[in-house]
Amino acid sequence: MMHKNDPLIYSDFPDPDVIRVDDTYYMISTTMHMFPGGVILRSYDLLNWEILTYVFDELDRNSASKLEEGQNIYGQGMWAPSMRYHNGRFYICFAANDTRKTYLYQSEQITGPWEKSEIAGFYHDSSLLFDEDRIFLVYGNTQIHLTELLSDLSGPKPDGLDRIIITDQDHVSLGYEGSHIQKINGKYYVFLVHWLADGTKRRTQACFVSDSLEGIFTGKDVLDDDHGFQNAGIAQGGLVDTPEGDWYAMLFQDHGAIGRCPVLVPVEWENDFPVFGYEGKVPLELEVRSTKQNHSYAPLTDSDSFSYEPNPDGSVSLKNVWQWNHIPDNSLWSVTDKPGALRVTTKETCTNVVMAKNMLTQRMMGPVSDITVQIDASKINEGDFAGICALQGCYGWIAVTKRDGQYSIVMTEKELDTDEGIWGPEGGDKSPGTEQASVSVTDTSVELRIVADFTDGIDEVRFFYKNENDWKQLGPVHKLYFRLDHFMGCRVGLFLYSTQKPGGSADFMSYCIITPLYK
């Protein structure tokens, strides 16, 4: 069956790194400020993917990673992971921009447990290479470095190989970065991304090759294609082969507010150099042989009844489509206090939704995500907001609140401030959003809905509440953007936050997401 490839996964899985172990493909992606982090996906055909596991529950429990003291790690956390399999062991390394550390995780099983350590130093967009009994990192921006590591990967090897192998000397908007190094048929290949400052402002994929790590790396751009979408080039990633010997590159494309989406590119070889795509273009559809026919893939986004049984240790494992916005306070949420409901409680006040602790999130899925949730707000306090959010720097949300003893549903948004630029407000947004509409209700149990449309970069979301048997839109159509303050595709978030008095709680039930079939 042919599978759409524009994009391959219509959701935010940036900076992919893909390996094959026997008949199974594994892909890891950047997860930044979401926890658990280090999402690993599994496939048997490179086309269909499912979330298999996460590498870590948390990195460092500092104030910013827990949304404490007015701090956050939006757009920071883990970036651009590298995944390798060597001598029966899985290795994952990445740098975190908030801690300025480089982390290493190892495990004999892809599902863990993972052993955590650090590689001394900070290595931007690093890529691991195991070359017989030697280990290397390739990393950097504009100047690409090759550094030999100690055998235990704890840091650079004294007197080991340490050199600049590639320098971007062209007039560029963004120098070479996003390193992926691989040894293929005895040669060393480095795959990179950059933006030429030639007026196109489009990301391109580059490849350099050398016969040895001590030799000269030569190369060029190997792919310049935007699939007809808003001049957004497909680039950044590495190669993987099939058991039959076919080669593919897993790259990604900026796709507006939905985020950065994986795209699969067929690769052929001419004179030991990779040729990406067909006549310089990425095919809009692909067919790849499956190594496990009739495998049923779990969805990448999913509905939830919040009916969970505790683990033997009393903890609860939520569906792996869920991630918390920053590290949660596990004493303030439960799916067992009221079976069939996610209960969230507050213990402090905050000024806006992006600082709301214990917000439970999922990725949005294109082209359209239609999401509903029922909320029991009978235990919220004055000034509390319990609702559903289109989470990004320019967020929008609909929620039930209590004011002067009366309940109402409100729609609030944070509109784009063009003076802030692509990075958003310096130090993060501390101000509340703008309330655009409200309606009084008498029932403390409400049903809320958001419909986000990412078709062809429309990037709009509408907010609704249930009035008897009809859905009523509340507030204006809200425009979504991809900015670097969060550096992440728009998410759906279930939230409760207090503005006056902490200690209120809300129950979220019957979460349902509907997305059109995208194949």
XYZ file of N, CA and C in Angstrom, residues 62-256:
585
model
N 15.580 20.818 38.650
C 15.808 22.194 39.069
C 14.498 22.971 39.007
N 14.524 24.190 39.508
C 13.292 24.980 39.605
C 12.666 25.224 38.246
N 13.496 25.522 37.246
C 12.958 25.841 35.930
C 12.258 24.641 35.299
N 12.805 23.447 35.475
C 12.190 22.267 34.863
C 10.895 21.877 35.558
N 10.643 22.438 36.734
C 9.415 22.156 37.478
C 8.453 23.347 37.492
N 8.713 24.367 36.674
C 7.880 25.579 36.639
C 7.775 26.217 38.022
N 8.896 26.323 38.701
C 8.925 26.935 40.023
C 9.661 28.273 39.970
N 9.328 29.128 40.924
C 9.973 30.432 41.084
C 9.884 31.275 39.809
N 8.775 31.086 39.077
C 8.568 31.859 37.866
C 9.472 31.479 36.715
N 10.143 30.336 36.808
C 11.088 29.914 35.774
C 10.493 28.792 34.923
N 11.076 28.610 33.741
C 10.647 27.525 32.858
C 11.794 27.137 31.938
N 11.614 26.035 31.208
C 12.619 25.617 30.234
C 11.997 25.493 28.840
N 11.012 26.336 28.558
C 10.412 26.299 27.229
C 11.491 26.480 26.159
N 11.450 25.627 25.138
C 12.393 25.699 24.037
C 13.784 25.242 24.383
N 13.962 24.665 25.561
C 15.286 24.205 25.974
C 15.223 22.687 26.212
N 15.727 22.199 27.343
C 15.682 20.765 27.574
C 16.481 19.997 26.540
N 16.080 18.737 26.290
C 16.856 17.864 25.396
C 16.637 18.226 23.932
N 17.763 18.337 23.218
C 17.746 18.674 21.797
C 18.487 17.619 20.993
N 17.968 17.316 19.818
C 18.679 16.593 18.758
C 19.436 15.373 19.264
N 18.727 14.330 19.711
C 19.402 13.149 20.245
C 20.051 12.304 19.148
N 21.095 11.596 19.557
C 21.758 10.620 18.693
C 21.534 9.242 19.288
N 21.122 8.273 18.452
C 20.871 6.909 18.919
C 21.727 5.936 18.133
N 22.388 5.039 18.863
C 23.229 4.035 18.234
C 23.036 2.689 18.927
N 23.331 1.623 18.184
C 23.313 0.260 18.724
C 24.669 -0.353 18.421
N 25.375 -0.781 19.473
C 26.749 -1.263 19.310
C 27.026 -2.392 20.289
N 27.454 -3.520 19.763
C 27.807 -4.683 20.586
C 26.704 -5.042 21.574
N 25.461 -5.100 21.073
C 24.350 -5.534 21.899
C 23.848 -4.506 22.891
N 24.189 -3.240 22.686
C 23.819 -2.208 23.651
C 23.337 -0.951 22.907
N 22.278 -0.348 23.431
C 21.748 0.886 22.876
C 22.378 2.085 23.591
N 22.700 3.116 22.808
C 23.282 4.345 23.347
C 22.498 5.537 22.821
N 22.224 6.484 23.702
C 21.549 7.724 23.327
C 22.276 8.880 23.996
N 22.636 9.871 23.212
C 23.258 11.058 23.812
C 22.602 12.308 23.239
N 22.607 13.361 24.028
C 22.042 14.645 23.603
C 22.499 15.720 24.568
N 22.440 16.959 24.122
C 22.729 18.109 24.977
C 21.425 18.760 25.404
N 21.432 19.358 26.594
C 20.284 20.118 27.093
C 20.704 21.577 27.225
N 19.970 22.446 26.553
C 20.389 23.839 26.486
C 20.208 24.594 27.793
N 19.333 24.123 28.674
C 19.156 24.827 29.946
C 20.259 24.479 30.936
N 20.673 23.215 30.997
C 21.700 22.813 31.957
C 23.106 22.917 31.379
N 23.197 23.049 30.035
C 24.480 23.103 29.332
C 25.310 21.848 29.605
N 24.620 20.724 29.660
C 25.269 19.436 29.859
C 24.976 18.527 28.670
N 25.824 17.511 28.515
C 25.600 16.470 27.513
C 25.335 15.161 28.241
N 24.179 14.569 27.992
C 23.736 13.383 28.713
C 23.933 12.137 27.855
N 24.214 11.036 28.533
C 24.369 9.735 27.873
C 23.486 8.723 28.589
N 22.719 7.978 27.812
C 21.899 6.893 28.352
C 22.272 5.605 27.625
N 22.377 4.503 28.414
C 22.727 3.207 27.850
C 21.768 2.143 28.382
N 21.500 1.147 27.551
C 20.657 0.040 27.976
C 20.878 -1.149 27.053
N 20.717 -2.342 27.611
C 20.777 -3.546 26.791
C 19.443 -3.803 26.097
N 18.386 -3.141 26.569
C 17.060 -3.284 25.973
C 16.553 -1.905 25.568
N 15.891 -1.835 24.417
C 15.391 -0.556 23.937
C 14.344 0.023 24.879
N 13.672 -0.820 25.640
C 12.666 -0.349 26.588
C 13.249 -0.066 27.976
N 14.576 -0.164 28.107
C 15.203 0.122 29.389
C 15.273 -1.088 30.286
N 15.732 -0.883 31.531
C 16.055 0.404 32.161
C 17.297 1.055 31.557
N 17.299 2.395 31.567
C 18.380 3.173 30.988
C 19.316 3.683 32.086
N 20.592 3.503 31.856
C 21.628 3.977 32.784
C 22.061 5.375 32.361
N 21.954 6.329 33.267
C 22.246 7.725 32.959
C 23.648 8.120 33.393
N 24.346 8.874 32.543
C 25.631 9.474 32.898
C 25.791 10.752 32.083
N 26.952 11.370 32.173
C 27.215 12.589 31.418
C 28.523 12.454 30.649
N 28.571 13.096 29.500
C 29.803 13.253 28.741
C 30.326 14.650 29.035
N 31.507 14.758 29.636
C 32.034 16.058 30.039
C 32.117 16.998 28.845
N 31.477 18.166 28.960
C 31.457 19.137 27.889
C 30.059 19.335 27.343
N 29.925 20.314 26.475
C 28.634 20.624 25.840
C 28.821 20.535 24.337
N 28.033 19.667 23.693
C 28.240 19.351 22.285
C 26.933 19.575 21.519
N 26.876 20.641 20.762
C 25.661 21.032 20.042
C 25.368 20.043 18.925
N 24.125 19.544 18.889
C 23.683 18.640 17.819
C 24.697 17.522 17.584
N 25.016 16.807 18.637
C 26.084 15.809 18.559
C 25.592 14.498 17.954
N 26.535 13.749 17.379
C 26.247 12.455 16.780
C 27.344 11.480 17.178
N 26.928 10.310 17.656
C 27.878 9.286 18.119
C 28.344 8.411 16.960
N 29.619 8.030 17.016
C 30.165 7.066 16.069
C 31.002 6.041 16.826
N 30.631 4.773 16.701
C 31.438 3.669 17.196
C 32.213 3.102 16.011
N 33.530 3.199 16.066
C 34.383 2.736 14.968
C 35.360 1.698 15.511
N 34.926 0.433 15.451
C 35.674 -0.680 16.041
C 35.880 -0.407 17.527
N 37.102 -0.197 17.997
C 37.316 0.000 19.437
C 37.479 1.470 19.806
N 37.098 2.384 18.901
C 37.204 3.818 19.176
C 35.808 4.444 19.102
N 35.624 5.539 19.846
C 34.321 6.209 19.926
C 34.537 7.698 19.677
N 33.626 8.300 18.918
C 33.765 9.698 18.540
C 32.429 10.422 18.656
N 32.538 11.739 18.792
C 31.401 12.641 18.672
C 31.664 13.623 17.548
N 30.667 13.868 16.727
C 30.709 14.938 15.736
C 29.642 15.953 16.139
N 29.962 17.234 16.117
C 29.051 18.248 16.657
C 29.454 19.625 16.158
N 28.606 20.612 16.454
C 28.957 22.000 16.206
C 27.982 22.708 15.295
N 28.255 23.994 15.088
C 27.487 24.853 14.190
C 28.474 25.676 13.375
N 28.359 25.620 12.071
C 29.250 26.281 11.113
C 30.592 25.560 11.038
N 31.284 25.443 12.178
C 32.470 24.595 12.259
C 32.069 23.268 12.899
N 32.257 22.189 12.156
C 31.874 20.870 12.628
C 33.109 20.155 13.169
N 33.012 19.748 14.435
C 34.133 19.158 15.155
C 34.004 17.639 15.211
N 35.141 16.977 15.237
C 35.238 15.545 15.495
C 36.120 15.363 16.716
N 35.565 14.730 17.765
C 36.289 14.560 19.021
C 36.239 13.107 19.443
N 37.393 12.539 19.731
C 37.464 11.166 20.211
C 37.142 11.120 21.703
N 36.377 10.111 22.124
C 35.973 9.970 23.519
C 36.739 8.840 24.213
N 36.754 8.935 25.524
C 37.268 7.831 26.333
C 36.412 6.588 26.116
N 36.954 5.427 26.426
C 36.227 4.185 26.179
C 34.950 4.084 26.989
N 34.886 4.799 28.137
C 33.662 4.782 28.941
C 32.726 5.939 28.590
N 33.070 6.693 27.554
C 32.276 7.822 27.049
C 32.076 8.929 28.081
N 32.958 9.033 29.051
C 32.791 10.038 30.098
C 33.291 11.411 29.686
N 34.050 11.471 28.593
C 34.564 12.749 28.133
C 35.586 12.561 27.043
N 36.183 13.672 26.572
C 37.191 13.578 25.518
C 38.393 12.754 25.958
N 38.960 12.036 25.026
C 40.148 11.225 25.296
C 41.391 12.100 25.218
N 42.183 12.159 26.291
C 43.418 12.944 26.223
C 44.299 12.461 25.067
N 44.773 13.401 24.274
C 45.615 13.111 23.113
C 44.873 12.303 22.053
N 43.545 12.204 22.180
C 42.753 11.560 21.147
C 42.545 12.487 19.960
N 41.964 11.974 18.911
C 41.705 12.763 17.717
C 40.713 13.879 18.044
N 41.065 15.090 17.686
C 40.213 16.251 17.970
C 40.487 17.286 16.892
N 39.533 17.441 15.970
C 39.798 18.315 14.828
C 38.499 18.876 14.262
N 38.637 19.971 13.548
C 37.540 20.526 12.773
C 37.566 19.854 11.409
N 36.448 19.215 11.032
C 36.432 18.458 9.782
C 35.692 19.167 8.656
N 34.786 20.079 9.007
C 33.998 20.787 7.998
C 33.766 22.210 8.477
N 33.910 23.175 7.605
C 33.627 24.570 7.920
C 32.735 25.155 6.838
N 31.662 25.792 7.234
C 30.744 26.413 6.282
C 31.291 27.786 5.923
N 31.788 27.914 4.721
C 32.420 29.155 4.297
C 31.550 29.966 3.356
N 30.389 29.428 3.012
C 29.489 30.171 2.141
C 28.764 31.255 2.931
N 28.099 32.128 2.203
C 27.268 33.155 2.833
C 25.949 32.494 3.228
N 25.766 32.258 4.521
C 24.632 31.470 4.980
C 23.858 32.209 6.056
N 22.579 31.862 6.174
C 21.767 32.346 7.287
C 21.981 31.483 8.516
N 22.229 30.192 8.282
C 22.512 29.255 9.366
C 23.603 28.318 8.893
N 24.720 28.293 9.634
C 25.822 27.421 9.256
C 25.486 25.967 9.471
N 26.323 25.083 8.927
C 26.115 23.651 9.075
C 25.861 23.276 10.535
N 24.857 22.428 10.761
C 24.597 21.860 12.076
C 23.742 20.618 11.891
N 23.189 20.085 12.991
C 22.374 18.877 12.895
C 23.171 17.681 12.436
N 24.355 17.496 12.999
C 25.289 16.463 12.531
C 24.745 15.054 12.715
N 24.953 14.230 11.696
C 24.746 12.787 11.762
C 25.939 12.142 11.077
N 26.751 11.389 11.805
C 27.893 10.717 11.208
C 27.639 9.213 11.182
N 27.961 8.599 10.049
C 27.782 7.154 9.896
C 28.923 6.591 9.060
N 29.337 5.379 9.406
C 30.324 4.657 8.627
C 29.587 3.643 7.763
N 29.719 3.802 6.448
C 29.001 2.963 5.497
C 30.009 2.435 4.484
N 30.125 1.117 4.417
C 31.036 0.470 3.468
C 32.450 1.040 3.546
N 32.907 1.247 4.793
C 34.280 1.663 5.018
C 34.556 3.143 4.883
N 33.571 3.919 4.477
C 33.743 5.361 4.360
C 32.932 6.081 5.445
N 33.346 7.319 5.729
C 32.717 8.092 6.796
C 31.888 9.220 6.174
N 30.598 9.218 6.495
C 29.663 10.195 5.941
C 29.127 11.080 7.060
N 29.119 12.376 6.817
C 28.534 13.337 7.750
C 27.402 14.059 7.027
N 26.207 13.983 7.604
C 25.019 14.623 7.042
C 24.687 15.852 7.877
N 24.389 16.962 7.203
C 24.217 18.243 7.865
C 23.062 19.017 7.237
N 22.648 20.069 7.918
C 21.635 20.993 7.417
C 22.210 22.399 7.474
N 21.792 23.249 6.538
C 22.098 24.679 6.645
C 21.128 25.467 5.776
N 21.190 26.793 5.947
C 20.358 27.708 5.169
C 21.282 28.601 4.356
N 21.141 28.573 3.066
C 21.898 29.485 2.226
C 21.278 30.882 2.280
N 22.124 31.875 2.321
C 21.640 33.263 2.308
C 21.602 33.754 0.867
N 20.852 33.026 0.032
C 20.778 33.341 -1.390
C 19.414 33.878 -1.791
N 18.653 34.269 -0.793
C 17.313 34.776 -1.060
C 16.221 33.740 -0.890
N 16.580 32.434 -0.932
C 15.551 31.404 -0.799
C 15.158 31.185 0.650
N 16.117 31.378 1.571
C 15.855 31.159 2.999
C 15.284 29.766 3.232
N 15.827 28.781 2.584
C 15.298 27.424 2.672
C 16.374 26.473 3.191
N 15.974 25.613 4.118
C 16.893 24.610 4.662
C 17.244 23.607 3.572
N 18.518 23.232 3.509
C 18.970 22.229 2.560
C 19.760 21.149 3.289
N 19.791 19.966 2.694
C 20.533 18.836 3.241
C 21.873 18.731 2.533
N 22.921 18.536 3.336
C 24.273 18.402 2.799
C 24.879 17.083 3.253
N 25.865 16.609 2.493
C 26.592 15.391 2.851
C 28.067 15.577 2.523
N 28.916 15.141 3.457
C 30.355 15.140 3.264
C 30.884 13.734 3.531
N 31.978 13.368 2.849
C 32.502 12.017 2.961
C 34.022 12.052 2.994
N 34.591 11.079 3.706
C 36.042 10.915 3.753
C 36.379 9.442 3.865
N 37.551 9.078 3.346
C 38.013 7.693 3.462
C 38.505 7.372 4.859
N 38.832 8.405 5.659
C 39.316 8.185 7.021
C 38.954 9.374 7.883
N 38.984 9.176 9.185
C 38.667 10.259 10.115
C 39.790 11.286 10.189
N 40.953 10.918 9.722
C 42.067 11.864 9.671
C 42.130 12.598 8.345
N 41.326 12.148 7.377
C 41.393 12.702 6.034
C 40.515 13.919 5.832
N 40.490 14.368 4.579
C 39.709 15.538 4.199
C 38.283 15.109 3.866
N 37.313 15.823 4.433
C 35.907 15.582 4.131
C 35.484 16.507 2.990
N 34.965 15.925 1.941
C 34.477 16.706 0.814
C 32.998 16.412 0.613
N 32.259 17.402 0.120
C 30.840 17.174 -0.062
C 30.131 18.351 -0.676
N 28.807 18.301 -0.570
C 27.973 19.310 -1.218
C 26.544 19.158 -0.705
N 25.680 20.072 -1.132
C 24.249 19.923 -0.885
C 23.716 18.754 -1.713
N 22.865 17.946 -1.085
C 22.339 16.766 -1.764
C 20.820 16.801 -1.908
N 20.160 17.764 -1.257
C 18.708 17.868 -1.386
C 18.272 19.295 -1.129
N 17.483 19.832 -2.052
C 16.915 21.173 -1.920
C 15.481 21.100 -2.423
N 14.559 20.768 -1.520
C 13.171 20.522 -1.910
C 12.261 20.917 -0.756
N 11.183 21.624 -1.067
C 10.222 22.026 -0.030
C 8.872 21.328 -0.176
N 8.782 20.349 -1.103
C 7.516 19.618 -1.310
C 6.375 20.558 -1.647
N 6.682 21.765 -2.094
C 5.640 22.726 -2.420
C 5.000 23.387 -1.216
N 5.645 23.277 -0.033
C 5.053 23.846 1.178
C 5.877 25.023 1.689
N 5.465 26.212 1.367
C 5.900 27.461 1.992
C 7.408 27.616 2.087
N 8.140 27.130 1.092
C 9.591 27.297 1.043
C 10.303 26.648 2.226
N 9.671 25.660 2.852
C 10.242 24.976 4.010
C 10.999 23.743 3.530
N 12.314 23.816 3.543
C 13.125 22.738 3.015
C 13.105 21.486 3.881
N 13.225 20.340 3.228
C 13.294 19.047 3.915
C 14.758 18.732 4.178
N 15.130 18.581 5.435
C 16.547 18.404 5.751
C 16.721 17.932 7.190
N 17.935 17.566 7.525
C 18.441 17.201 8.849
C 18.038 15.792 9.264
N 18.999 14.903 9.171
C 18.795 13.527 9.582
C 19.873 12.634 9.001
N 19.740 11.340 9.258
C 20.723 10.378 8.800
C 20.088 9.294 7.960
N 20.889 8.282 7.627
C 20.472 7.198 6.746
C 20.214 5.917 7.530
N 19.370 5.067 6.954
C 19.104 3.738 7.498
C 18.849 2.815 6.313
N 19.272 1.550 6.455
C 19.049 0.599 5.372
C 18.003 -0.428 5.766
N 17.406 -1.052 4.758
C 16.448 -2.130 4.980
C 17.188 -3.461 4.931
N 16.575 -4.532 5.405
C 17.231 -5.840 5.295
C 17.543 -6.227 3.853
N 16.798 -5.674 2.897
C 17.033 -5.993 1.488
C 18.152 -5.156 0.875
N 18.670 -4.166 1.641
C 19.763 -3.352 1.131
C 19.352 -2.034 0.517
N 18.083 -1.666 0.622
C 17.646 -0.344 0.173
C 17.984 0.691 1.251
N 18.196 1.937 0.810
C 18.583 2.989 1.742
C 17.555 4.117 1.736
N 17.374 4.691 2.931
C 16.472 5.825 3.110
C 17.092 6.812 4.089
N 16.711 8.075 3.937
C 17.051 9.106 4.917
C 15.780 9.539 5.622
N 15.835 9.629 6.941
C 14.716 10.185 7.693
C 15.078 11.627 8.043
N 14.429 12.558 7.360
C 14.654 13.983 7.557
C 13.380 14.596 8.138
N 13.336 15.929 8.239
C 12.087 16.547 8.691
C 11.890 17.876 7.990
N 10.656 18.381 8.109
C 10.270 19.628 7.461
C 9.471 20.492 8.425
N 9.814 21.776 8.493
C 8.984 22.722 9.241
C 7.620 22.791 8.567
N 6.557 22.555 9.341
C 5.214 22.505 8.768
C 4.276 23.450 9.491
N 4.767 24.648 9.788
C 3.918 25.615 10.448
C 3.652 25.242 11.886
